[in-house]
Coordinates of N, CA and C in Angstrom, one line a residue:
M106 N 6.7 33.1 -4.3 CA 7.4 31.9 -3.9 C 7.4 30.9 -5.1
G107 N 8.5 30.2 -5.3 CA 8.7 29.3 -6.4 C 7.8 28.1 -6.4
N108 N 8.3 27.0 -6.8 CA 7.6 25.8 -6.9 C 7.3 25.2 -5.5
S109 N 6.2 25.4 -4.9 CA 5.8 24.9 -3.6 C 4.4 24.5 -3.6
F110 N 4.0 23.7 -2.6 CA 2.7 23.3 -2.4 C 2.4 23.1 -0.9
R111 N 1.2 23.0 -0.6 CA 0.8 22.8 0.8 C -0.1 21.6 0.9
I112 N 0.1 20.8 1.9 CA -0.8 19.7 2.1 C -1.4 19.8 3.6
D113 N -2.5 19.2 3.7 CA -3.1 19.0 5.1 C -2.6 17.7 5.6
P114 N -1.7 17.8 6.7 CA -1.2 16.5 7.2 C -2.2 15.5 7.6
G115 N -3.3 16.0 8.2 CA -4.4 15.1 8.6 C -5.0 14.4 7.4
A116 N -5.2 15.1 6.3 CA -5.7 14.5 5.0 C -4.7 13.5 4.5
A117 N -3.4 13.8 4.5 CA -2.4 12.9 4.0 C -2.4 11.6 4.9
D118 N -2.5 11.8 6.2 CA -2.6 10.6 7.1 C -3.8 9.8 6.8
A119 N -4.9 10.4 6.5 CA -6.2 9.7 6.2 C -6.0 9.0 4.9
A120 N -5.4 9.6 3.9 CA -5.1 8.9 2.6 C -4.2 7.7 2.8
A121 N -3.2 7.9 3.7 CA -2.3 6.8 4.0 C -3.0 5.6 4.6
D122 N -4.0 5.9 5.5 CA -4.8 4.9 6.1 C -5.6 4.1 5.1
R123 N -6.1 4.9 4.1 CA -6.9 4.2 3.0 C -6.0 3.3 2.2
F124 N -4.8 3.8 1.9 CA -3.8 2.9 1.2 C -3.5 1.6 2.0
G125 N -3.4 1.8 3.3 CA -3.2 0.6 4.2 C -4.3 -0.3 4.1
E126 N -5.6 0.2 4.1 CA -6.8 -0.6 4.0 C -6.8 -1.4 2.7
A127 N -6.4 -0.7 1.6 CA -6.4 -1.3 0.3 C -5.3 -2.4 0.3
A128 N -4.2 -2.2 0.9 CA -3.2 -3.2 0.9 C -3.7 -4.5 1.7
S129 N -4.4 -4.2 2.8 CA -4.9 -5.4 3.5 C -5.9 -6.1 2.7
A130 N -6.8 -5.4 2.0 CA -7.8 -6.0 1.2 C -7.1 -6.8 0.0
L131 N -6.1 -6.3 -0.6 CA -5.4 -7.0 -1.6 C -4.8 -8.3 -1.0
R132 N -4.2 -8.2 0.2 CA -3.6 -9.4 0.8 C -4.6 -10.5 1.0
A133 N -5.8 -10.1 1.2 CA -6.9 -11.1 1.6 C -7.5 -11.7 0.3
V134 N -7.2 -11.2 -0.8 CA -7.9 -11.7 -2.1 C -7.5 -13.2 -2.3
D135 N -8.4 -14.0 -2.5 CA -8.2 -15.4 -2.9 C -8.1 -15.5 -4.4
V136 N -6.9 -15.5 -4.9 CA -6.8 -15.6 -6.4 C -6.9 -17.0 -6.8
A137 N -6.3 -17.9 -6.1 CA -6.3 -19.3 -6.5 C -7.6 -20.0 -6.4
G138 N -8.5 -19.6 -5.4 CA -9.7 -20.3 -5.2 C -10.6 -20.5 -6.4
P139 N -10.8 -19.4 -7.2 CA -11.7 -19.6 -8.4 C -11.1 -20.6 -9.4
F140 N -9.8 -20.8 -9.4 CA -9.2 -21.7 -10.4 C -9.3 -23.2 -9.9
A141 N -9.6 -23.4 -8.7 CA -9.6 -24.8 -8.1 C -10.5 -25.8 -8.9
P142 N -11.7 -25.4 -9.3 CA -12.6 -26.3 -10.0 C -11.9 -26.8 -11.3
V143 N -11.2 -25.9 -12.0 CA -10.6 -26.3 -13.3 C -9.5 -27.3 -13.0
E144 N -8.7 -27.0 -12.0 CA -7.6 -28.0 -11.7 C -8.1 -29.3 -11.3
G145 N -9.2 -29.3 -10.4 CA -9.8 -30.6 -10.0 C -10.5 -31.3 -11.0
A146 N -11.1 -30.6 -12.0 CA -11.9 -31.3 -13.0 C -11.0 -31.9 -14.1
L147 N -9.8 -31.4 -14.3 CA -9.0 -31.9 -15.3 C -7.6 -32.2 -14.8
P148 N -7.5 -33.1 -13.8 CA -6.2 -33.4 -13.1 C -5.2 -34.0 -14.1
G149 N -4.0 -33.5 -14.1 CA -2.9 -34.0 -14.9 C -2.9 -33.4 -16.3
S150 N -4.0 -32.7 -16.7 CA -4.0 -32.2 -18.1 C -3.2 -30.9 -18.2
A151 N -3.0 -30.5 -19.5 CA -2.2 -29.3 -19.7 C -3.0 -28.1 -19.2
T152 N -4.4 -28.2 -19.3 CA -5.2 -27.1 -18.8 C -5.0 -27.0 -17.3
S153 N -5.0 -28.1 -16.6 CA -4.8 -28.1 -15.1 C -3.4 -27.5 -14.8
V154 N -2.4 -27.9 -15.5 CA -1.1 -27.4 -15.2 C -1.1 -25.9 -15.5
A155 N -1.7 -25.4 -16.6 CA -1.7 -24.0 -16.9 C -2.5 -23.2 -15.9
T156 N -3.6 -23.9 -15.4 CA -4.4 -23.2 -14.4 C -3.6 -23.0 -13.1
V157 N -2.8 -24.0 -12.6 CA -2.0 -23.8 -11.5 C -0.9 -22.7 -11.7
W158 N -0.3 -22.8 -12.9 CA 0.7 -21.8 -13.2 C 0.1 -20.4 -13.2
T159 N -1.0 -20.2 -13.8 CA -1.6 -18.9 -13.9 C -2.1 -18.4 -12.5
S160 N -2.7 -19.2 -11.8 CA -3.2 -18.8 -10.4 C -2.1 -18.5 -9.5
T161 N -1.0 -19.3 -9.6 CA 0.2 -19.0 -8.7 C 0.8 -17.7 -9.1
R162 N 1.0 -17.4 -10.3 CA 1.6 -16.1 -10.7 C 0.6 -14.9 -10.4
M163 N -0.6 -15.1 -10.7 CA -1.6 -14.0 -10.3 C -1.6 -13.8 -8.8
G164 N -1.6 -14.8 -8.0 CA -1.5 -14.6 -6.6 C -0.3 -13.9 -6.1
A165 N 0.9 -14.3 -6.7 CA 2.1 -13.6 -6.4 C 2.1 -12.1 -6.8
T166 N 1.5 -11.9 -7.9 CA 1.4 -10.5 -8.4 C 0.6 -9.6 -7.5
V167 N -0.5 -10.2 -7.1 CA -1.4 -9.5 -6.2 C -0.7 -9.2 -4.9
Q168 N 0.0 -10.2 -4.4 CA 0.8 -10.0 -3.1 C 1.9 -8.9 -3.2
V169 N 2.5 -8.9 -4.4 CA 3.5 -7.8 -4.6 C 2.9 -6.5 -4.7
L170 N 1.8 -6.4 -5.4 CA 1.0 -5.1 -5.4 C 0.6 -4.7 -4.0
A171 N 0.1 -5.6 -3.2 CA -0.3 -5.3 -1.8 C 0.9 -4.7 -1.1
E172 N 2.1 -5.3 -1.2 CA 3.3 -4.8 -0.5 C 3.7 -3.4 -1.0
R173 N 3.5 -3.2 -2.3 CA 3.8 -1.8 -2.9 C 2.8 -0.8 -2.4
V174 N 1.6 -1.1 -2.3 CA 0.6 -0.2 -1.8 C 0.8 0.0 -0.3
K175 N 1.2 -1.0 0.4 CA 1.5 -0.8 1.8 C 2.7 0.1 2.0
G176 N 3.7 0.0 1.0 CA 4.8 0.9 1.0 C 4.4 2.4 0.8
V177 N 3.4 2.6 0.0 CA 2.9 3.9 -0.2 C 2.3 4.4 1.1
A178 N 1.6 3.6 1.8 CA 0.9 4.0 3.0 C 2.0 4.3 4.1
D179 N 3.0 3.4 4.2 CA 4.0 3.6 5.2 C 4.9 4.9 4.9
G180 N 5.2 5.0 3.6 CA 6.0 6.2 3.2 C 5.2 7.5 3.5
T181 N 3.9 7.5 3.2 CA 3.1 8.7 3.4 C 3.0 9.0 4.9
H182 N 2.8 8.0 5.7 CA 2.8 8.2 7.2 C 4.1 8.7 7.7
A183 N 5.2 8.2 7.2 CA 6.5 8.7 7.6 C 6.8 10.1 7.2
T184 N 6.3 10.4 6.0 CA 6.5 11.8 5.5 C 5.7 12.8 6.4
V185 N 4.5 12.4 6.7 CA 3.7 13.3 7.6 C 4.3 13.4 8.9
A186 N 4.8 12.3 9.5 CA 5.5 12.4 10.8 C 6.7 13.3 10.7
N187 N 7.5 13.2 9.7 CA 8.7 14.0 9.5 C 8.3 15.5 9.4
Y188 N 7.2 15.7 8.6 CA 6.8 17.1 8.5 C 6.3 17.7 9.8
R189 N 5.6 16.9 10.6 CA 5.1 17.4 11.9 C 6.3 17.6 12.8
N190 N 7.3 16.7 12.8 CA 8.5 16.9 13.7 C 9.2 18.2 13.3
S191 N 9.4 18.3 12.0 CA 10.2 19.5 11.5 C 9.4 20.8 11.8
D192 N 8.1 20.7 11.6 CA 7.2 21.9 11.8 C 7.3 22.3 13.3
G193 N 7.2 21.3 14.1 CA 7.2 21.5 15.6 C 8.6 22.1 16.0
A194 N 9.7 21.5 15.5 CA 11.0 22.0 15.8 C 11.2 23.5 15.3
G195 N 10.7 23.8 14.1 CA 10.8 25.1 13.6 C 10.0 26.1 14.4
A196 N 8.8 25.7 14.8 CA 7.9 26.5 15.6 C 8.5 26.8 17.0
G197 N 9.2 25.8 17.5 CA 9.9 26.0 18.8 C 11.0 27.0 18.7
R198 N 11.7 26.9 17.6 CA 12.8 27.9 17.4 C 12.3 29.3 17.3
F199 N 11.3 29.5 16.5 CA 10.7 30.8 16.3 C 10.1 31.3 17.6
G200 N 9.5 30.4 18.4 CA 8.9 30.8 19.6 C 9.9 31.3 20.6
R201 N 11.1 30.7 20.6 CA 12.2 31.2 21.5 C 12.7 32.6 21.0
L202 N 12.6 32.8 19.8 CA 13.1 34.1 19.3 C 12.1 35.2 19.7
A203 N 10.9 34.9 19.8 CA 9.9 35.9 20.1 C 9.9 36.4 21.6
R204 N 10.6 35.6 22.4 CA 10.6 35.9 23.8 C 11.5 37.1 24.1

């Protein structure tokens, strides 16, 4: 057989669950919180402005990463569901042939 591989659908679903958990953990990360003391200690300064700029962009980046990781989880779950549906449909066809 040519270029092929096999996966365990249950293991793939479990991996997708872990990706989903990672996405949730990323969404919950407080990126701006640790920067707050700098902003408050130096209000109106260039350092304060830079701190807000940095924390805002870091927070947005983490949220984008979380969405991408969630996309991996969703895509993996969808792939496993499609595999199971196709496998079941194929098994049904072969089962009818055996009768």
